[in-house]
Amino acid sequence: MRDATKLNVYFNGDKTLFLIPLYQRKYAWQRKHCERLFMDLEKVHKNNLRSHFFGSIVSIKASETEDDLLIIDGQQRITTISLLILAAINSVKEGIMSCEDDEFVEDMRNKYLRAKYRRVERKIKLRPIDQDLIAYDALFNGDSDKYVPADQSSITQNYFLFCQLIKSSGLSFEELISAIEKLIIIDIRLDSGDNPQLIFESLNSCGKDLEESDKVRNYLLMSLTSEKQEEYYRHYWSKIEEYTGDELTMFIRDYLTVKRKVISSINELYFDFKDYDEAVGMKREDLLAEMLKFACYYKQAAKGDGKSERISRKFKQLANVGSSVCMPFFLSFLEYAEINSLSEDEIYDVLDVVENYWARRIICAYPANVMSKTFALIHSDIIRFVRTHEKRNVPLTVPYVELLKYVLLKKQGNAVFPNDVEVKESFPTRQIYRLPIDYRYFLFERMENGNSKEADDTIVARMKKNTITIEHIMPQTLTTEWKTELGADWQNVYEKYLHTFSNLTLTGYNSNYGNHSFIEKKEGYIDKKGNQIYGFKDSAFTLSNYLRTCEKWTEFEMKEREKLLENKFLALWPMITSSYVPLNKETETVSFDDDEYELTNRLIAAFTYKGVRHSVLNWKDMLVQVCKLVCEENPTAFVYLATKNYWVHDSENKERSKIANNCYVHSSCSTKTKCSILKYVFEHMNVPMSDLEFDLIPLSEKTVDEDDE
């Protein structure tokens, strides 16, 4: 280990190469980071500062025979300084930057950028990863024909940014180098016995913070030998990155959700991943191989890259909703489908039900925030039924989709599957134009195309480019002519229908139509520039079909079209039913993590904690048994919790049940309060709520509400 070191000392070494491991992220400093660094250097020069802290660089010797350094942390700083000095050197050559001594320029090139005495073909000191190396070498060699475009490489982009900053600064080459040499770093050189990962975790990064996916990648690869790092990076991690693109962090969270049944906070994702890895104890290659498998599923679902054109199209339609909360379910289901060789029709039917669920909830204005937890648990709910049949040796005669429908139809509260009555009540008044834009994309594409084999799959892309838009038939700004046509009650008609489906369609002439009369919008007209503006009667959109039959646009026509569109909606997304019939005397299994189930007035038969089932007499028995299990896992923490004397206490009382010595839980209370106590215990003991499940006696049997059991 070393202490504070001047940057110019760190760069000394005619044979030293700075090697960026393949598992490191690409160079990612943004414009703001580079500008901040350059302004700092200007301040160092202007104020004649003695030093300026530049952060830390963690490295380890790459081999026993050479002085090469493997950069564990700090590649962003090293790469940025290299780009700045390269830009300065080339600015001198081009006469943009002044320098009194040409030999000094060459000396700085050799000191900071070259390993001139190294017996290798490539004598450039910095070796970035893959695409960054191509961009850097092109700049270093001055080969403009091979420059990687700035919009494709931060290396190229920041190099030219530094050229601009140098030109506008007025600094000489000597002044800039002098300022750079006053930069101080914390030089951390690891010994072969040091743990690079522990050092990495303890650092506070300057500049652009690491993404959670970067931390996970480093955790997975850093502890391996150089050979294994390169092998696993190329065989697994690089493909995971390719399949998930810019959504790598989100993929890791969804993968963890599938495995842990708990949705991680993005800020805690890295540590949750570590906890998961340590808990399951998989071999590193096996874990990476499994992640790659799920990355393939992620690509199918997120990118619409399924195994057939039909499945791919359905995934793309679902992606238009703009929400990724379904992804844990999709990952779990696609794995199940592959293992069980489900047919294309079976997979399609499942996705169709998910789309139906979304569409009905959107039109009925149910909140989206409950969907994350719902979709995190749906597959587990279905698998419980599958396993129950296996345990009882009773064949399961219905496909997966029937179990999915059965589970969704049982949802309560905000997670409910809206029925036809709710849809018909909501459809006429739902303010479609004020929905989140992704919801609008989804609804208009599906309502326009339906399930036609001749559908136009470019609609959403064209809406995003504004080449087609949503048109208010009755305009948002009413003219006198429009008010007259709407009649004496025009104000109420305007407020009631303006943003509803009945008054909206798709068009490529939105900016032209404006507040023109309905007849002009329908028949078309010649604008002031002499251009032919085509009307609804010539529209290619099926949503405008009814408009061709109208001679005016009043409340009557809006109501008629409202009914037509409502019927189309219900035909496209009909109410589901399930053919699955639960086994006789079957208990209903509910996850403690599912807030949508009302437990009051329900009888409990058993609970399952971390995969082990325990029979109980009542809710009080459940509370005491679960607390005892949690206490046995970590008695010290549980005893400490009892000292807080909130739900769990360190003294005996007639309303409390004993858990352990000096540990008592409040147990004379309602079912709802008992669940609140458990949530409190789980939160403070760091136990995932998904580790607990309740087996409830069916509602058809006698129920009670415990108040003082």
XYZ file of C-alpha atoms in Angstrom, residues 1-704:
704
model
C 0.000 0.000 0.000
C 1.196 3.581 -0.643
C 0.270 7.061 0.500
C -0.366 10.289 -1.409
C 1.623 10.448 -4.623
C 2.003 13.039 -7.361
C 0.427 11.922 -10.605
C 3.614 12.459 -12.598
C 5.437 10.028 -10.288
C 2.733 7.442 -10.848
C 3.179 7.701 -14.614
C 6.963 7.236 -14.411
C 8.283 4.029 -15.900
C 9.471 3.550 -19.441
C 8.415 -0.099 -19.399
C 5.182 0.095 -17.416
C 1.845 -0.550 -19.051
C -1.499 0.393 -17.506
C -3.797 -2.536 -18.217
C -7.560 -2.097 -17.901
C -9.105 -5.523 -17.120
C -11.635 -6.788 -19.629
C -14.321 -6.932 -16.954
C -14.099 -3.173 -16.331
C -16.796 -0.928 -17.765
C -16.133 1.199 -20.831
C -14.656 4.649 -20.423
C -17.626 6.700 -19.276
C -16.611 10.178 -18.113
C -19.120 12.736 -19.338
C -18.546 16.252 -20.612
C -19.279 17.757 -17.186
C -16.579 15.628 -15.558
C -13.954 16.643 -18.106
C -14.900 20.311 -17.897
C -14.669 20.187 -14.102
C -11.180 18.657 -14.286
C -9.974 21.276 -16.777
C -11.356 24.144 -14.680
C -9.580 22.694 -11.647
C -6.295 22.662 -13.573
C -6.836 26.277 -14.621
C -7.359 27.196 -10.955
C -4.167 25.341 -9.992
C -2.242 27.422 -12.523
C -3.954 30.752 -11.880
C -3.709 30.547 -8.093
C -0.304 28.839 -8.107
C -1.640 26.047 -5.920
C 0.887 23.540 -4.614
C -1.344 20.519 -5.152
C -4.852 19.336 -6.011
C -6.375 16.008 -4.941
C -7.424 13.851 -7.881
C -8.761 10.753 -6.140
C -7.415 7.242 -5.729
C -6.042 4.605 -8.064
C -6.035 0.962 -7.030
C -3.766 -1.408 -8.890
C -2.007 -4.733 -8.594
C 0.988 -6.109 -10.463
C -0.162 -7.895 -13.567
C 2.713 -10.383 -13.522
C 5.832 -11.316 -11.564
C 8.202 -10.556 -14.456
C 7.002 -7.140 -15.686
C 6.149 -3.780 -14.066
C 2.706 -3.685 -15.675
C -0.157 -2.563 -13.437
C -3.660 -3.997 -13.583
C -5.944 -1.044 -12.784
C -8.594 -2.231 -10.317
C -10.124 1.203 -9.749
C -9.207 4.543 -11.340
C -9.213 3.721 -15.029
C -11.496 6.717 -15.661
C -8.895 9.119 -14.209
C -5.922 7.520 -15.964
C -7.722 7.464 -19.306
C -8.902 11.066 -18.933
C -5.410 12.393 -18.119
C -3.985 10.428 -21.047
C -6.568 11.960 -23.386
C -5.878 15.457 -22.072
C -2.125 15.157 -22.542
C -2.586 13.622 -26.008
C -4.889 16.523 -26.943
C -2.303 19.004 -25.649
C 0.546 17.392 -27.591
C -1.443 17.403 -30.829
C -2.615 20.981 -30.176
C 1.053 22.047 -30.043
C 1.733 20.238 -33.318
C -1.202 22.027 -34.952
C -0.090 25.425 -33.662
C -3.123 25.814 -31.424
C -1.113 25.639 -28.182
C 2.228 27.323 -27.565
C 5.371 25.562 -26.326
C 8.922 26.925 -26.230
C 10.653 23.535 -26.347
C 9.762 20.839 -28.864
C 11.907 18.300 -26.998
C 9.825 18.906 -23.845
C 6.693 17.926 -25.777
C 8.324 14.675 -26.886
C 9.574 14.006 -23.362
C 6.042 14.347 -22.006
C 4.731 12.044 -24.718
C 7.238 9.381 -23.696
C 6.687 9.920 -19.967
C 2.893 9.834 -19.880
C 1.779 8.046 -23.024
C 4.479 5.634 -24.195
C 6.408 2.671 -22.827
C 9.208 3.242 -25.284
C 11.611 0.642 -23.887
C 9.044 -2.110 -23.628
C 9.746 -4.966 -26.036
C 6.246 -5.200 -27.449
C 4.749 -4.169 -30.771
C 2.241 -1.771 -29.172
C 4.293 0.636 -27.057
C 1.347 2.719 -25.877
C 1.309 2.891 -22.060
C -2.480 2.734 -21.640
C -4.348 -0.387 -22.762
C -8.121 0.224 -22.546
C -10.681 -2.498 -23.209
C -11.918 -3.595 -26.629
C -13.723 -0.719 -28.419
C -12.074 1.914 -26.210
C -8.678 0.623 -27.334
C -9.610 1.013 -31.011
C -10.755 4.598 -30.439
C -7.725 5.507 -28.315
C -5.160 4.004 -30.710
C -6.696 5.836 -33.668
C -6.291 9.149 -31.832
C -2.814 8.269 -30.570
C -1.599 7.407 -34.065
C -3.325 10.405 -35.644
C -5.112 8.136 -38.110
C -8.206 10.243 -38.860
C -9.607 7.614 -41.239
C -9.901 5.207 -38.312
C -11.369 7.643 -35.793
C -14.365 6.158 -34.020
C -17.226 8.712 -34.325
C -17.697 10.885 -31.248
C -21.326 9.802 -30.875
C -20.123 6.204 -30.548
C -17.149 6.667 -28.229
C -16.577 8.758 -25.099
C -12.854 8.411 -25.844
C -13.192 10.346 -29.110
C -15.787 12.736 -27.717
C -13.709 13.817 -24.720
C -10.501 14.068 -26.737
C -12.047 16.678 -29.024
C -13.627 18.384 -26.024
C -10.157 18.811 -24.491
C -8.898 20.195 -27.795
C -11.639 22.853 -27.617
C -10.952 23.649 -23.968
C -7.212 23.981 -24.656
C -7.864 26.326 -27.549
C -10.090 28.631 -25.504
C -7.990 28.555 -22.328
C -4.864 30.322 -23.526
C -2.678 28.008 -21.420
C 0.717 27.077 -22.771
C 1.822 23.456 -22.914
C 4.290 24.013 -20.076
C 1.601 25.625 -17.893
C -0.863 22.781 -18.440
C 1.733 20.078 -17.716
C 2.839 21.958 -14.599
C -0.758 21.989 -13.345
C -1.197 18.290 -14.134
C 1.958 17.446 -12.202
C 0.449 19.052 -9.099
C -2.379 16.550 -9.086
C -2.173 14.239 -6.071
C -3.552 10.706 -6.015
C -3.829 8.013 -3.388
C -1.753 5.232 -4.919
C -2.984 1.890 -3.601
C -0.811 -1.015 -4.761
C -2.236 -4.348 -3.698
C -0.068 -7.269 -2.695
C -0.829 -10.729 -3.975
C -2.424 -11.546 -0.612
C -4.791 -8.557 -0.628
C -8.455 -8.955 -1.498
C -9.118 -6.565 -4.422
C -12.887 -6.733 -3.922
C -12.795 -5.562 -0.297
C -10.543 -2.654 -1.267
C -12.835 -1.810 -4.183
C -15.930 -1.733 -1.958
C -14.338 0.692 0.508
C -13.516 3.361 -2.036
C -15.557 6.475 -2.750
C -15.366 7.045 -6.476
C -14.719 10.543 -7.839
C -16.140 11.552 -11.193
C -18.838 9.290 -12.646
C -20.175 6.856 -10.056
C -20.138 3.181 -10.850
C -23.419 1.670 -11.922
C -24.699 -1.136 -9.712
C -24.117 -3.504 -12.618
C -20.454 -2.413 -12.705
C -20.087 -3.343 -9.041
C -21.756 -6.710 -9.612
C -19.488 -7.424 -12.581
C -16.386 -6.567 -10.594
C -17.588 -8.683 -7.699
C -18.111 -11.671 -9.985
C -14.810 -11.413 -11.856
C -12.324 -9.593 -9.655
C -11.528 -12.497 -7.330
C -10.633 -14.811 -10.228
C -7.264 -15.389 -11.852
C -6.465 -13.268 -14.902
C -7.060 -16.282 -17.126
C -10.468 -17.037 -15.618
C -11.408 -13.345 -15.717
C -10.859 -13.206 -19.445
C -12.515 -16.593 -20.071
C -15.649 -15.813 -18.047
C -15.873 -12.268 -19.328
C -15.879 -13.371 -22.938
C -18.003 -16.524 -22.513
C -20.584 -15.064 -20.164
C -20.463 -11.436 -19.072
C -19.914 -9.817 -22.474
C -22.921 -11.758 -23.795
C -25.034 -10.745 -20.787
C -24.158 -7.112 -21.568
C -25.000 -7.633 -25.236
C -28.398 -9.199 -24.514
C -29.462 -6.601 -21.937
C -27.918 -3.482 -23.517
C -28.354 -0.308 -21.489
C -30.649 -2.123 -19.048
C -28.017 -4.296 -17.354
C -28.684 -2.957 -13.866
C -32.434 -3.485 -14.303
C -31.812 -7.017 -15.561
C -29.780 -7.851 -12.465
C -32.566 -6.524 -10.254
C -35.157 -8.608 -12.137
C -32.917 -11.678 -11.920
C -32.627 -11.201 -8.152
C -36.393 -10.725 -7.886
C -36.911 -14.072 -9.602
C -34.474 -15.764 -7.264
C -35.254 -14.020 -3.954
C -38.936 -13.072 -4.441
C -37.991 -9.648 -3.064
C -37.643 -6.477 -5.150
C -34.298 -4.849 -4.417
C -33.772 -1.128 -4.152
C -31.449 0.021 -6.939
C -29.144 1.625 -4.368
C -28.836 -1.669 -2.497
C -28.673 -3.927 -5.545
C -24.966 -4.690 -5.341
C -25.117 -5.679 -1.688
C -28.304 -7.712 -2.225
C -26.550 -9.572 -5.031
C -23.597 -10.328 -2.786
C -25.928 -11.596 -0.061
C -27.713 -13.816 -2.574
C -24.466 -15.239 -3.945
C -23.127 -15.973 -0.490
C -26.420 -17.599 0.518
C -26.730 -19.948 -2.478
C -23.002 -20.722 -2.724
C -23.008 -21.461 -6.452
C -19.767 -21.930 -8.326
C -18.869 -18.709 -10.102
C -19.125 -20.197 -13.582
C -22.472 -21.831 -12.772
C -23.855 -18.501 -11.535
C -22.668 -16.671 -14.644
C -24.090 -19.402 -16.870
C -27.469 -19.100 -15.149
C -27.426 -15.307 -15.462
C -26.645 -15.664 -19.163
C -29.634 -17.990 -19.563
C -31.921 -15.411 -17.950
C -30.315 -12.640 -20.040
C -31.496 -14.587 -23.109
C -35.031 -14.562 -21.706
C -34.660 -10.858 -20.940
C -33.700 -10.165 -24.536
C -36.794 -12.026 -25.752
C -39.130 -10.097 -23.472
C -37.567 -6.626 -23.442
C -36.440 -6.465 -27.067
C -39.225 -8.490 -28.669
C -36.694 -11.068 -29.807
C -38.731 -14.208 -29.265
C -38.483 -17.614 -30.862
C -41.235 -16.838 -33.364
C -42.527 -13.765 -35.146
C -45.861 -14.067 -33.362
C -44.324 -14.188 -29.860
C -41.877 -11.399 -30.711
C -44.706 -9.162 -31.850
C -46.677 -9.769 -28.663
C -43.652 -8.917 -26.518
C -43.162 -5.691 -28.492
C -46.801 -4.773 -27.958
C -46.424 -5.360 -24.223
C -43.228 -3.311 -24.204
C -45.237 -0.332 -25.459
C -46.866 -0.156 -22.019
C -43.537 1.352 -20.967
C -43.330 -0.606 -17.733
C -40.790 -3.269 -16.817
C -42.652 -4.557 -13.759
C -43.744 -7.684 -15.665
C -40.151 -8.718 -16.315
C -39.653 -10.992 -13.267
C -42.757 -12.906 -14.319
C -41.621 -13.102 -17.947
C -38.195 -14.420 -16.911
C -39.715 -17.066 -14.649
C -42.343 -18.048 -17.188
C -39.924 -18.303 -20.124
C -37.685 -20.583 -18.078
C -40.716 -22.717 -17.200
C -41.831 -22.732 -20.843
C -38.412 -23.911 -21.995
C -38.099 -26.625 -19.344
C -41.615 -27.910 -20.037
C -41.484 -27.434 -23.822
C -44.605 -25.273 -23.978
C -45.941 -24.692 -27.470
C -46.021 -21.335 -29.235
C -49.794 -21.188 -28.696
C -49.421 -21.814 -24.960
C -46.810 -19.069 -24.606
C -48.884 -16.659 -26.680
C -52.001 -17.301 -24.600
C -50.140 -16.442 -21.387
C -48.810 -13.179 -22.835
C -52.283 -12.361 -24.132
C -53.724 -12.657 -20.616
C -51.004 -10.374 -19.242
C -51.827 -7.797 -21.929
C -55.534 -8.103 -21.088
C -54.761 -7.484 -17.405
C -52.793 -4.323 -18.263
C -55.343 -2.913 -20.716
C -58.285 -3.312 -18.358
C -56.390 -1.866 -15.414
C -55.323 1.157 -17.503
C -58.846 1.889 -18.670
C -60.206 1.457 -15.115
C -57.504 3.701 -13.616
C -56.087 1.145 -11.201
C -52.683 2.213 -9.801
C -49.556 0.775 -11.375
C -47.480 0.806 -8.189
C -48.962 -2.480 -6.947
C -47.992 -4.305 -10.133
C -44.323 -4.755 -9.211
C -45.122 -6.959 -6.252
C -47.954 -8.696 -8.106
C -45.785 -9.766 -11.034
C -42.904 -10.685 -8.746
C -45.081 -13.371 -7.125
C -47.516 -14.602 -9.813
C -45.305 -17.426 -11.103
C -44.638 -18.656 -7.557
C -48.381 -18.657 -6.906
C -48.921 -20.806 -9.993
C -46.121 -23.221 -9.131
C -47.739 -23.837 -5.731
C -50.734 -25.362 -7.519
C -48.446 -27.447 -9.728
C -46.587 -28.815 -6.700
C -49.785 -29.493 -4.783
C -50.955 -31.750 -7.611
C -47.561 -33.463 -7.641
C -47.623 -34.050 -3.883
C -51.133 -35.482 -4.020
C -50.325 -37.481 -7.126
C -53.267 -35.910 -8.957
C -52.640 -35.107 -12.655
C -52.894 -31.440 -13.583
C -55.162 -31.431 -16.628
C -55.189 -27.709 -17.466
C -52.445 -25.663 -19.141
C -50.384 -22.958 -17.441
C -52.594 -20.168 -18.776
C -55.633 -21.517 -16.886
C -53.670 -21.393 -13.625
C -52.564 -17.855 -14.458
C -56.167 -16.782 -15.011
C -57.247 -18.491 -11.803
C -54.557 -16.630 -9.805
C -55.398 -13.256 -11.393
C -59.120 -13.687 -10.826
C -58.443 -14.224 -7.131
C -56.652 -10.881 -6.808
C -58.291 -8.368 -4.522
C -58.072 -4.649 -3.816
C -55.837 -2.610 -6.100
C -54.473 -5.755 -7.789
C -57.902 -6.908 -8.980
C -58.595 -8.069 -12.543
C -61.301 -5.565 -13.670
C -64.528 -7.151 -14.891
C -66.775 -5.995 -17.758
C -68.970 -3.899 -15.468
C -65.966 -1.871 -14.329
C -64.697 -1.458 -17.894
C -68.088 -0.243 -19.127
C -68.305 2.236 -16.250
C -64.811 3.612 -16.867
C -64.516 3.606 -20.657
C -66.821 6.576 -21.424
C -65.087 8.968 -19.004
C -61.440 7.825 -19.013
C -59.248 10.774 -19.993
C -57.158 8.898 -22.568
C -55.273 11.936 -23.817
C -54.015 12.644 -20.292
C -52.647 9.148 -19.703
C -48.865 8.621 -19.530
C -47.564 8.689 -23.074
C -46.523 5.006 -23.087
C -50.066 3.990 -22.138
C -51.334 6.047 -25.079
C -48.879 4.347 -27.432
C -50.032 0.947 -26.198
C -53.779 1.616 -26.364
C -53.828 3.342 -29.744
C -51.601 0.749 -31.408
C -53.702 -2.134 -30.129
C -57.074 -0.450 -30.772
C -55.977 0.459 -34.284
C -54.391 -2.861 -35.241
C -56.359 -5.333 -33.173
C -55.139 -8.833 -34.006
C -55.162 -8.312 -37.752
C -52.527 -10.128 -39.787
C -52.311 -6.972 -41.919
C -51.550 -4.742 -38.932
C -49.244 -1.736 -39.220
C -46.469 -2.444 -36.706
C -44.833 0.950 -37.305
C -47.551 2.941 -35.534
C -45.766 3.410 -32.204
C -42.466 4.262 -33.889
C -44.247 6.853 -36.034
C -46.069 8.275 -33.006
C -42.716 8.680 -31.238
C -41.407 10.558 -34.276
C -44.596 12.655 -34.460
C -45.222 11.649 -38.052
C -48.605 10.472 -36.837
C -50.342 11.929 -33.795
C -53.492 11.747 -31.729
C -56.145 14.031 -33.172
C -58.947 15.666 -31.192
C -61.936 15.486 -33.559
C -63.702 18.192 -31.559
C -60.701 20.521 -31.193
C -59.135 21.641 -27.923
C -59.865 25.256 -28.879
C -63.469 25.742 -29.969
C -64.417 28.267 -32.627
C -67.831 29.919 -32.748
C -68.735 27.535 -35.562
C -67.872 24.526 -33.386
C -69.894 25.859 -30.434
C -72.890 26.363 -32.673
C -72.639 22.844 -34.085
C -72.320 21.306 -30.597
C -75.503 23.077 -29.517
C -76.636 25.005 -26.473
C -74.981 22.536 -24.077
C -71.610 22.845 -25.845
C -69.666 23.599 -22.645
C -70.722 20.373 -20.916
C -70.189 18.337 -24.081
C -66.717 19.830 -24.481
C -65.674 19.085 -20.886
C -67.138 15.569 -20.888
C -65.818 14.211 -24.180
C -62.744 16.231 -25.193
C -60.008 13.827 -24.041
C -61.986 10.558 -24.153
C -61.592 7.760 -26.704
C -64.851 8.819 -28.395
C -63.258 12.099 -29.534
C -59.774 10.851 -30.424
C -58.301 9.230 -33.500
C -54.966 8.932 -35.296
C -53.840 11.152 -38.141
C -50.835 12.370 -40.062
C -52.440 15.817 -40.435
C -52.746 16.937 -36.803
C -50.909 20.225 -37.287
C -53.052 20.973 -40.344
C -56.470 20.122 -38.928
C -56.255 22.419 -35.905
C -59.721 23.745 -35.111
C -61.091 23.377 -38.643
C -64.745 22.372 -38.908
C -65.710 18.726 -38.798
C -66.704 18.685 -42.482
C -63.283 20.054 -43.462
C -61.547 17.465 -41.287
C -63.691 14.739 -42.797
C -63.706 15.741 -46.480
C -60.299 17.420 -46.644
C -59.461 20.856 -47.978
C -56.841 23.011 -49.712
C -54.681 24.947 -47.222
C -53.454 28.547 -47.681
C -50.312 27.312 -49.439
C -52.306 25.362 -51.973
C -51.536 21.943 -50.444
C -54.150 19.195 -50.491
C -55.013 18.169 -46.919
C -56.759 14.808 -46.928
C -59.629 14.172 -44.536
C -60.895 11.349 -42.355
C -62.770 9.817 -45.292
C -59.404 9.080 -46.934
C -57.666 7.981 -43.712
C -55.844 4.661 -43.616
C -56.610 4.292 -39.896
C -59.465 1.992 -38.890
C -60.112 4.208 -35.855
C -61.508 6.782 -38.289
C -63.915 4.379 -40.031
C -67.009 5.660 -38.230
C -66.105 9.269 -38.981
C -66.605 8.626 -42.707
C -70.312 8.018 -42.077
C -70.908 11.241 -40.123
C -72.095 14.589 -41.466
C -71.579 16.423 -38.182
C -69.864 15.905 -34.849
C -72.161 16.348 -31.861
C -72.788 14.518 -28.600
C -74.939 11.973 -30.439
C -72.091 10.941 -32.772
C -69.614 10.872 -29.861
C -71.871 8.522 -27.903
C -72.300 6.285 -30.935
C -68.554 6.081 -31.531
C -67.953 5.590 -27.799
C -70.102 2.470 -27.901
C -68.367 1.162 -31.019
C -64.914 1.633 -29.459
C -66.030 0.167 -26.143
C -67.232 -2.950 -27.947
C -63.945 -3.113 -29.834
C -62.041 -2.849 -26.548
C -64.070 -5.679 -24.988
C -63.674 -7.843 -28.090
C -59.925 -7.284 -28.088
C -59.595 -7.884 -24.344
C -62.570 -10.052 -23.291
C -63.191 -10.919 -19.656
C -61.274 -14.023 -18.688
C -62.544 -17.165 -17.010
C -60.554 -20.111 -15.713
C -61.311 -23.780 -16.181
C -59.072 -24.732 -13.263
C -60.882 -26.304 -10.311
C -58.815 -26.451 -7.088
C -58.423 -29.797 -5.369
C -61.036 -30.533 -2.721
C -60.216 -29.346 0.797
C -57.219 -27.483 -0.585
C -55.888 -24.648 1.521
C -55.238 -21.311 -0.112
C -51.561 -20.364 0.057
C -50.846 -16.665 0.437
C -47.444 -15.008 0.627
C -46.896 -12.693 3.584
C -45.437 -10.320 1.005
C -48.752 -10.002 -0.836
C -50.559 -6.941 0.515
C -53.627 -7.547 -1.628
C -55.034 -10.381 0.488
C -57.369 -9.563 3.333
C -56.444 -11.895 6.209
C -59.049 -10.683 8.686
C -61.863 -13.220 9.100
C -59.699 -15.995 7.631
C -58.674 -19.229 9.383
C -55.065 -20.370 9.137
C -54.125 -24.068 8.910
C -50.361 -23.812 8.558
C -47.476 -21.567 7.603
C -44.340 -22.196 5.581
C -41.129 -20.466 6.695
C -38.092 -20.713 4.452
C -39.504 -23.761 2.724
C -40.520 -25.701 5.842
C -44.243 -26.162 6.593
C -45.550 -25.903 10.160
C -49.135 -26.720 11.200
C -50.775 -24.264 13.599
C -54.006 -24.001 15.601
C -54.655 -20.308 14.971
C -53.029 -16.958 14.156
C -51.646 -16.557 17.665
C -49.919 -19.926 17.406
C -48.494 -18.834 14.040
C -47.135 -15.570 15.475
C -45.394 -17.279 18.384
C -43.920 -20.091 16.260
C -42.591 -17.718 13.587
C -41.009 -15.441 16.214
C -39.333 -18.464 17.822
C -37.886 -19.519 14.472
C -36.562 -16.031 13.787
C -35.130 -15.842 17.313
C -33.334 -19.182 16.898
C -31.620 -17.860 13.767
C -30.177 -14.813 15.543
C -30.882 -14.833 19.285
C -28.581 -11.919 20.083
C -30.343 -9.577 17.656
C -33.766 -10.729 18.834
C -32.909 -10.116 22.505
C -31.668 -6.659 21.572
C -34.941 -6.002 19.721
C -36.841 -6.926 22.895
C -35.067 -4.153 24.795
C -36.836 -1.621 22.573
C -40.140 -2.737 24.147
C -42.217 -2.152 21.028
C -44.342 -5.223 20.167
C -41.442 -7.387 21.352
C -40.586 -6.957 25.052
C -38.054 -8.038 27.658
C -40.622 -8.567 30.430
C -43.580 -10.893 30.951
C -47.199 -9.743 30.721
C -50.563 -11.517 30.425
C -50.986 -10.093 26.898
C -47.590 -11.455 25.821
C -46.291 -14.880 24.820
C -42.805 -16.114 25.639
C -40.354 -16.510 22.785
C -37.146 -17.047 24.746
C -35.607 -15.942 28.026
C -36.241 -12.198 28.367
C -38.155 -12.171 25.077
C -41.940 -11.858 24.834
C -44.168 -10.912 21.919
C -47.468 -9.065 22.199
C -50.020 -11.661 21.081
C -53.467 -10.681 22.446
C -54.570 -8.706 19.424
C -56.374 -8.938 16.087
C -55.095 -10.832 13.059
C -54.240 -7.543 11.367
C -52.145 -6.436 14.365
C -50.378 -9.810 14.505
C -49.305 -9.317 10.889
C -48.112 -5.792 11.683
C -46.011 -7.224 14.538
C -44.453 -9.769 12.193
C -43.636 -7.074 9.648
C -41.926 -5.110 12.415
C -39.906 -8.171 13.483
C -38.958 -9.103 9.919
C -37.867 -5.557 9.098
C -35.613 -5.252 12.153
C -34.228 -8.785 11.821
C -33.582 -8.375 8.061
C -35.867 -11.278 7.147
C -37.541 -11.049 3.707
C -41.324 -11.121 4.016
C -41.432 -13.514 1.078
C -39.845 -16.187 3.317
C -43.232 -16.614 5.011
C -46.410 -18.067 3.491
C -49.808 -18.786 5.033
C -52.052 -21.753 4.251
C -55.600 -20.454 4.675
C -58.752 -22.532 5.029
C -61.077 -21.884 2.052
C -63.558 -19.058 2.460
C -66.497 -21.438 2.120
C -65.675 -22.918 5.483
C -66.423 -21.265 8.828
C -64.324 -18.192 9.542
C -63.571 -16.216 12.683
